[in-house]
CSV table of C-alpha atoms in Angstrom, one decimal:
chain,number,residue,atom,x,y,z
A,48,MET,CA,0.0,0.0,0.0
A,49,SER,CA,1.4,3.4,-0.9
A,50,ARG,CA,1.9,6.2,1.7
A,51,ARG,CA,-0.9,8.3,0.0
A,52,THR,CA,-3.3,5.3,0.1
A,53,LEU,CA,-2.4,4.6,3.7
A,54,ILE,CA,-3.0,8.2,4.7
A,55,GLY,CA,-6.3,8.2,2.9
A,56,ALA,CA,-7.3,5.0,4.7
A,57,GLY,CA,-6.3,6.4,8.0
A,58,LEU,CA,-8.2,9.6,7.5
A,59,SER,CA,-11.3,7.7,6.3
A,60,LEU,CA,-11.1,5.6,9.4
A,61,ALA,CA,-10.8,8.7,11.5
A,62,ALA,CA,-13.9,10.1,9.8
A,63,ILE,CA,-15.9,7.0,10.4
A,64,GLY,CA,-14.7,6.8,14.0
A,65,GLY,CA,-15.5,10.4,14.5
A,66,ILE,CA,-19.1,10.0,13.5
A,67,GLY,CA,-19.4,6.8,15.6
A,68,TYR,CA,-18.0,8.5,18.6
A,69,GLY,CA,-20.1,11.7,18.2
A,70,ILE,CA,-17.1,13.9,17.5
A,71,TRP,CA,-18.5,16.0,14.7
A,72,PRO,CA,-21.5,17.4,16.6
A,73,ARG,CA,-19.1,18.4,19.4
A,74,MET,CA,-17.6,21.0,17.0
A,75,ASP,CA,-20.6,23.1,17.7
A,76,ALA,CA,-19.9,22.9,21.4
A,77,TYR,CA,-16.3,23.7,20.7
A,78,ARG,CA,-17.3,26.8,18.7
A,79,ASP,CA,-19.7,27.9,21.5
A,80,GLU,CA,-17.0,27.6,24.1
A,81,VAL,CA,-14.6,29.7,21.9
A,82,GLU,CA,-17.2,32.4,21.5
A,83,ARG,CA,-17.9,32.4,25.3
A,84,GLN,CA,-14.3,32.7,26.2
A,85,ARG,CA,-13.4,35.3,23.6
A,86,ARG,CA,-16.1,38.0,24.2
A,87,LEU,CA,-14.9,41.5,25.1
A,88,LEU,CA,-15.2,42.9,28.6
A,89,SER,CA,-18.5,44.1,30.1
A,90,ALA,CA,-18.9,47.8,31.0
A,91,ASP,CA,-17.7,47.3,34.6
A,92,PRO,CA,-15.4,44.3,34.6
A,93,GLU,CA,-14.1,42.5,37.7
A,94,LEU,CA,-10.5,41.5,38.2
A,95,GLY,CA,-11.4,38.0,37.1
A,96,ASP,CA,-12.6,39.4,33.8
A,97,LEU,CA,-9.2,41.0,33.2
A,98,VAL,CA,-7.6,37.7,33.9
A,99,ARG,CA,-9.8,36.1,31.2
A,100,MET,CA,-8.5,38.6,28.7
A,101,ALA,CA,-4.9,37.9,29.9
A,102,THR,CA,-5.3,34.2,29.3
A,103,LEU,CA,-6.1,34.8,25.6
A,104,ALA,CA,-2.5,35.7,25.1
A,105,ALA,CA,0.0,33.7,23.0
A,106,ASN,CA,1.8,30.9,24.9
A,107,GLY,CA,3.9,27.9,24.0
A,108,HIS,CA,2.0,24.7,23.1
A,109,ASN,CA,-1.0,26.4,24.6
A,110,THR,CA,0.1,25.1,28.0
A,111,GLN,CA,-1.1,28.3,29.7
A,112,PRO,CA,1.8,28.2,32.2
A,113,TRP,CA,0.5,30.9,34.4
A,114,ARG,CA,-1.2,31.5,37.7
A,115,PHE,CA,-2.9,34.8,38.7
A,116,ARG,CA,-3.1,36.2,42.3
A,117,LEU,CA,-5.9,38.7,42.9
A,118,GLU,CA,-5.7,41.3,45.6
A,119,ASP,CA,-7.3,44.7,46.1
A,120,GLN,CA,-6.6,46.5,42.8
A,121,ARG,CA,-3.5,44.3,42.2
A,122,ILE,CA,-3.0,41.3,40.0
A,123,GLY,CA,0.1,39.1,40.2
A,124,ILE,CA,1.1,36.8,37.4
A,125,LEU,CA,3.2,33.8,38.5
A,126,PRO,CA,4.7,30.9,36.6
A,127,ASP,CA,3.0,27.5,36.8
A,128,LEU,CA,6.0,25.2,36.6
A,129,GLY,CA,3.7,22.2,36.5
A,130,ARG,CA,2.9,23.2,33.0
A,131,ARG,CA,6.5,23.7,31.8
A,132,THR,CA,7.7,22.0,28.6
A,133,ALA,CA,11.1,20.7,29.8
A,134,VAL,CA,12.3,19.3,26.5
A,135,VAL,CA,11.6,22.1,24.1
A,136,ASP,CA,12.0,24.8,26.8
A,137,PRO,CA,14.5,23.5,29.4
A,138,ASP,CA,15.3,26.9,30.9
A,139,ASP,CA,11.7,28.1,30.9
A,140,HIS,CA,12.4,30.8,28.4
A,141,HIS,CA,9.2,30.3,26.5
A,142,LEU,CA,7.3,30.1,29.8
A,143,TYR,CA,8.4,33.6,30.9
A,144,VAL,CA,7.8,35.0,27.4
A,145,SER,CA,4.2,33.6,27.8
A,146,LEU,CA,3.8,35.4,31.1
A,147,GLY,CA,4.9,38.6,29.4
A,148,CYS,CA,2.3,38.1,26.7
A,149,ALA,CA,-0.4,37.6,29.3
A,150,ALA,CA,0.7,40.8,31.2
A,151,GLU,CA,0.4,42.9,28.0
A,152,ASN,CA,-3.1,41.6,27.3
A,153,LEU,CA,-4.1,42.5,30.8
A,154,VAL,CA,-2.6,46.0,30.6
A,155,ILE,CA,-4.4,46.7,27.3
A,156,ALA,CA,-7.7,45.3,28.6
A,157,ALA,CA,-7.4,47.3,31.8
A,158,ALA,CA,-6.8,50.5,29.9
A,159,ALA,CA,-9.9,49.8,27.8
A,160,ALA,CA,-11.9,49.4,31.1
A,161,GLY,CA,-10.6,52.7,32.6
A,162,ARG,CA,-7.8,51.3,34.8
A,163,GLY,CA,-4.2,52.3,34.6
A,164,ALA,CA,-1.7,49.4,35.0
A,165,ASP,CA,1.7,49.8,36.6
A,166,VAL,CA,3.8,46.7,35.7
A,167,ALA,CA,6.7,45.6,37.9
A,168,ILE,CA,8.8,42.5,37.5
A,169,ALA,CA,9.8,41.0,40.8
A,170,ASP,CA,13.0,38.9,40.9
A,171,GLY,CA,13.7,36.3,43.5
A,172,PRO,CA,13.3,32.5,43.9
A,173,GLU,CA,10.3,32.7,41.5
A,174,THR,CA,10.2,35.6,39.1
A,175,ARG,CA,6.7,37.1,38.9
A,176,ILE,CA,4.9,40.1,37.5
A,177,ASP,CA,3.0,42.5,39.8
A,178,ILE,CA,0.4,44.8,38.2
A,179,ALA,CA,-1.1,47.7,40.3
A,180,LEU,CA,-4.3,49.1,38.9
A,181,SER,CA,-5.6,52.6,39.3
A,182,ALA,CA,-8.6,54.6,38.0
A,183,THR,CA,-8.2,56.4,34.7
A,184,LYS,CA,-10.2,57.4,31.6
A,185,PRO,CA,-11.2,54.4,29.5
A,186,ALA,CA,-9.0,54.0,26.4
A,187,PRO,CA,-10.2,51.2,24.2
A,188,GLY,CA,-8.3,50.9,20.9
A,189,PRO,CA,-7.5,48.6,18.0
A,190,LEU,CA,-5.1,46.4,20.1
A,191,TYR,CA,-7.9,45.8,22.7
A,192,GLY,CA,-10.4,44.9,20.0
A,193,ALA,CA,-7.8,42.4,18.6
A,194,ILE,CA,-7.3,40.4,21.8
A,195,PRO,CA,-10.2,38.0,21.1
A,196,LEU,CA,-9.2,37.6,17.5
A,197,ARG,CA,-5.5,37.1,17.9
A,198,GLN,CA,-4.2,33.6,17.1
A,199,SER,CA,-1.1,31.8,15.9
A,200,THR,CA,-2.2,31.0,12.3
A,201,ARG,CA,-0.3,27.8,11.3
A,202,CYS,CA,-1.1,27.6,7.6
A,203,VAL,CA,0.2,28.8,4.2
A,204,TYR,CA,-0.2,32.5,3.7
A,205,ASP,CA,-1.0,34.3,0.5
A,206,GLY,CA,2.6,35.2,-0.5
A,207,GLN,CA,1.9,38.9,-0.9
A,208,PRO,CA,4.1,41.6,0.5
A,209,ILE,CA,3.0,43.8,3.4
A,210,PRO,CA,3.0,47.6,2.7
A,211,ALA,CA,5.9,49.5,4.3
A,212,ALA,CA,3.4,51.7,6.2
A,213,GLU,CA,2.0,48.6,7.9
A,214,ILE,CA,5.5,47.3,8.7
A,215,ARG,CA,6.2,50.6,10.4
A,216,LEU,CA,3.0,50.1,12.5
A,217,LEU,CA,4.2,46.6,13.5
A,218,GLU,CA,7.6,48.1,14.4
A,219,ALA,CA,6.0,50.8,16.5
A,220,ALA,CA,3.7,48.4,18.3
A,221,ALA,CA,6.6,46.1,19.2
A,222,ARG,CA,8.8,48.9,20.6
A,223,GLN,CA,9.8,47.9,24.2
A,224,ASP,CA,12.7,49.0,26.3
A,225,GLY,CA,15.2,46.2,26.5
A,226,VAL,CA,14.0,44.5,23.3
A,227,SER,CA,15.2,44.7,19.7
A,228,VAL,CA,13.0,43.5,16.8
A,229,LEU,CA,14.5,42.8,13.3
A,230,PHE,CA,12.4,42.4,10.2
A,231,PHE,CA,13.5,40.3,7.2
A,232,THR,CA,11.2,40.7,4.1
A,233,ASP,CA,13.5,39.7,1.2
A,234,ALA,CA,12.8,36.3,-0.3
A,235,ALA,CA,16.5,35.3,-0.1
A,236,GLN,CA,16.5,36.2,3.6
A,237,ARG,CA,13.4,34.1,4.2
A,238,ASP,CA,15.1,31.2,2.5
A,239,GLU,CA,18.1,31.6,4.8
A,240,VAL,CA,15.8,31.6,7.8
A,241,LEU,CA,14.2,28.5,6.4
A,242,ASP,CA,17.5,26.7,6.4
A,243,PHE,CA,17.8,27.4,10.1
A,244,VAL,CA,14.3,26.3,10.7
A,245,VAL,CA,14.7,23.0,8.8
A,246,ALA,CA,18.0,22.2,10.6
A,247,GLY,CA,16.4,22.9,14.0
A,248,ASN,CA,13.2,21.0,13.1
A,249,SER,CA,15.2,18.0,11.9
A,250,ALA,CA,17.1,17.8,15.1
A,251,GLN,CA,14.0,18.1,17.2
A,252,MET,CA,12.2,15.4,15.3
A,253,ASP,CA,15.1,13.1,15.7
A,254,ASP,CA,14.6,13.4,19.5
A,255,PRO,CA,12.0,11.0,20.8
A,256,ALA,CA,11.5,13.1,24.0
A,257,PHE,CA,10.6,16.1,21.9
A,258,VAL,CA,8.1,14.2,19.8
A,259,GLN,CA,6.5,12.7,22.9
A,260,GLU,CA,6.3,16.0,24.7
A,261,LEU,CA,4.6,17.5,21.6
A,262,LEU,CA,2.2,14.6,21.4
A,263,ASP,CA,1.3,15.0,25.1
A,264,TRP,CA,-0.1,18.5,24.3
A,265,ILE,CA,-2.0,17.7,21.2
A,266,ARG,CA,-5.8,17.4,21.5
A,267,PHE,CA,-7.2,15.3,18.7
A,268,SER,CA,-11.0,15.7,19.2
A,269,PRO,CA,-13.3,18.6,20.1
A,270,ARG,CA,-14.5,16.6,23.1
A,271,GLN,CA,-10.9,16.3,24.4
A,272,ALA,CA,-10.1,20.0,23.6
A,273,VAL,CA,-13.2,21.2,25.5
A,274,ALA,CA,-12.6,18.9,28.5
A,275,LYS,CA,-8.9,20.0,28.8
A,276,GLY,CA,-9.2,23.6,27.8
A,277,ASP,CA,-5.6,23.7,26.8
A,278,GLY,CA,-3.1,22.2,24.3
A,279,LEU,CA,-2.9,22.1,20.5
A,280,PHE,CA,-6.3,21.2,19.0
A,281,SER,CA,-5.7,19.5,15.7
A,282,ALA,CA,-8.2,21.6,13.8
A,283,CYS,CA,-6.4,24.8,14.9
A,284,SER,CA,-3.4,23.8,12.7
A,285,GLY,CA,-5.5,22.5,9.8
A,286,ASN,CA,-5.2,18.8,10.7
A,287,PRO,CA,-8.2,16.5,10.8
A,288,VAL,CA,-10.0,15.8,14.1
A,289,THR,CA,-10.1,12.2,15.1
A,290,PRO,CA,-11.3,10.0,18.0
A,291,ASP,CA,-9.0,10.3,21.0
A,292,TRP,CA,-8.0,6.7,20.8
A,293,LEU,CA,-7.0,7.0,17.1
A,294,GLY,CA,-5.2,10.3,17.0
A,295,PRO,CA,-2.0,9.2,18.7
A,296,HIS,CA,-1.6,6.2,16.3
A,297,LEU,CA,-2.0,8.4,13.2
A,298,PHE,CA,0.4,11.0,14.7
A,299,ARG,CA,3.1,8.3,15.2
A,300,ALA,CA,2.4,6.9,11.8
A,301,PHE,CA,2.5,10.1,9.7
A,302,PHE,CA,4.4,12.8,11.7
A,303,ARG,CA,7.6,12.6,9.7
A,304,LYS,CA,10.6,14.9,9.4
A,305,ASP,CA,10.6,15.3,5.6
A,306,ALA,CA,6.9,16.1,5.5
A,307,GLU,CA,7.3,18.6,8.4
A,308,ASN,CA,10.2,20.3,6.7
A,309,ARG,CA,8.2,20.6,3.4
A,310,LYS,CA,5.4,22.1,5.4
A,311,TYR,CA,7.7,24.7,6.9
A,312,ALA,CA,9.2,25.5,3.5
A,313,ASP,CA,5.7,26.2,2.1
A,314,GLN,CA,4.7,28.3,5.1
A,315,ILE,CA,7.8,30.4,5.2
A,316,ARG,CA,8.1,31.0,1.5
A,317,SER,CA,4.4,32.0,1.4
A,318,SER,CA,5.0,34.6,4.2
A,319,ALA,CA,5.6,38.3,3.7
A,320,GLY,CA,8.4,38.4,6.2
A,321,ILE,CA,10.1,37.2,9.4
A,322,ALA,CA,10.4,39.2,12.6
A,323,VAL,CA,13.1,38.2,15.1
A,324,PHE,CA,12.8,39.4,18.8
A,325,VAL,CA,15.9,39.7,20.9
A,326,GLY,CA,16.1,40.8,24.5
A,327,ASP,CA,19.0,42.9,25.7
A,328,ARG,CA,19.8,40.3,28.3
A,329,ASP,CA,19.3,36.6,28.7
A,330,ASP,CA,17.2,36.4,31.9
A,331,PRO,CA,13.5,36.0,32.9
A,332,ALA,CA,12.9,39.7,33.3
A,333,HIS,CA,13.9,40.3,29.7
A,334,TRP,CA,12.1,37.2,28.4
A,335,ILE,CA,8.9,38.8,30.0
A,336,LYS,CA,9.7,42.0,28.1
A,337,VAL,CA,10.1,40.1,24.9
A,338,GLY,CA,6.6,38.6,25.5
A,339,ARG,CA,5.1,42.0,26.0
A,340,SER,CA,6.7,43.3,22.8
A,341,PHE,CA,5.6,40.3,20.8
A,342,GLU,CA,2.0,40.4,22.1
A,343,ARG,CA,1.7,44.0,21.0
A,344,PHE,CA,3.2,43.1,17.6
A,345,SER,CA,0.7,40.2,17.3
A,346,LEU,CA,-2.3,42.3,18.3
A,347,GLN,CA,-1.3,45.1,15.9
A,348,ALA,CA,-0.9,42.5,13.1
A,349,THR,CA,-4.3,41.1,13.9
A,350,ALA,CA,-5.9,44.6,13.8
A,351,LEU,CA,-4.4,45.0,10.3
A,352,GLY,CA,-5.6,41.7,9.1
A,353,ILE,CA,-2.1,40.2,9.2
A,354,ARG,CA,-1.5,36.7,10.5
A,355,ASN,CA,1.6,35.4,12.3
A,356,ALA,CA,3.0,32.2,13.7
A,357,HIS,CA,6.1,31.0,15.5
A,358,VAL,CA,9.0,29.2,13.8
A,359,ASN,CA,11.2,29.2,16.8
A,360,GLN,CA,13.5,26.2,15.9
A,361,PRO,CA,16.6,28.4,15.4
A,362,THR,CA,16.2,29.7,19.0
A,363,GLU,CA,15.2,26.4,20.5
A,364,HIS,CA,18.1,24.3,19.2
A,365,LEU,CA,21.1,25.1,21.3
A,366,ALA,CA,23.7,24.3,18.7
A,367,LEU,CA,22.0,26.5,16.1
A,368,ARG,CA,21.4,29.5,18.3
A,369,PRO,CA,24.9,31.2,18.0
A,370,ASP,CA,25.0,30.8,14.3
A,371,PHE,CA,21.5,32.3,14.0
A,372,ALA,CA,22.5,35.2,16.2
A,373,ALA,CA,25.5,35.9,14.0
A,374,TRP,CA,23.2,35.7,10.9
A,375,ILE,CA,20.9,38.4,12.2
A,376,GLY,CA,23.9,40.6,12.9
A,377,MET,CA,23.8,40.2,16.7
A,378,PRO,CA,26.7,37.8,17.6
A,379,GLY,CA,26.7,36.8,21.2
A,380,ALA,CA,23.0,37.7,21.8
A,381,ARG,CA,20.2,35.2,22.4
A,382,PRO,CA,17.5,35.5,19.8
A,383,ASP,CA,14.2,34.9,21.6
A,384,LEU,CA,11.4,34.5,19.0
A,385,VAL,CA,11.2,33.9,15.3
A,386,ILE,CA,7.9,34.9,13.8
A,387,ARG,CA,6.6,34.6,10.3
A,388,PHE,CA,3.8,37.0,9.2
A,389,GLY,CA,1.6,37.6,6.2
A,390,ARG,CA,-2.0,37.5,5.1
A,391,ALA,CA,-4.2,34.4,5.2
A,392,ASN,CA,-7.7,33.2,6.3
A,393,ALA,CA,-8.2,32.7,10.0
A,394,MET,CA,-8.0,29.2,11.5
A,395,PRO,CA,-10.2,27.8,14.3
A,396,MET,CA,-9.4,29.5,17.6
A,397,SER,CA,-7.8,27.7,20.5
A,398,LEU,CA,-9.5,27.3,23.9
A,399,ARG,CA,-8.4,28.4,27.4
A,400,ARG,CA,-9.0,27.0,30.9
A,401,PRO,CA,-11.7,28.7,33.0
A,402,VAL,CA,-10.5,31.7,35.1
A,403,GLY,CA,-11.1,29.7,38.3
A,404,GLU,CA,-8.5,27.1,37.3
A,405,VAL,CA,-5.7,29.7,36.9
A,406,LEU,CA,-6.2,31.6,40.1
A,407,ALA,CA,-3.4,31.1,42.7
């Protein structure tokens, strides 16, 4: 049996199993839950409502590695180390970037609700973010309206360039003390980034621990995605939904290095450009700053109808990182994030856990 025939048989079996196990009707329940979670704030939100908006932020593998501590007009954001991804993120870099993304969402949502937000990063045994709120004039804006719509769009883009004026808006949104953002829009540059991505992806996929960790965070059915409220739902990356029992078997059968590398080639070559985020220092405080910078970039992109997605392999693979830093013209630095961007249709939105589950 050929590979194509085998894939077709597997997907047909998935479809039959999905109908038999009641998966397809559950997509309606999934969409309803997405809509409930991603509504904008009411006129007079509580602190828990601000937390909900914070949880819609970008985060690695959708692990949602955060806890929120509510006090009188103060919100603390703490790492949830039980949700760390030790293989792909052994020093918790992505975890703290995720906390920065959540903090920026919270600041923007608070401003829209008429609350100023003073952000402080507290060092110590456990780096955390403290946000003090105060009364101010409501200031909703395009970034606030983009919070429920922002997503990591993991598909092929339309291949069209982004106008220079919109690139300038992305640059301005990403501006953050302690963070540099570099843009690469030339096709030859994107191909060079692709070389780094393919090298890093190949090394990761040769690591059984990486593959298992990724599999642990994939949700194959709408039922599983709604029940867990976290992880990477197959439909969100354009893959078929399957019964929970079948998904891991198909993943192990067809998740192959060559196919993944071809996918990344199509995705990067169809993108309008690559943005690379680099913190001035390699520590949790600056990783948080990178997260705040990236979240504003992503929200501004969303407001402009521009999609984005992570291709972080050049930063995640330790042996590649110095060469990639030299390639971007910053030898000795630690590149933090590699983001492709361009225009495309939206993909299904991911879910988040209820606010009650993320409170410390």
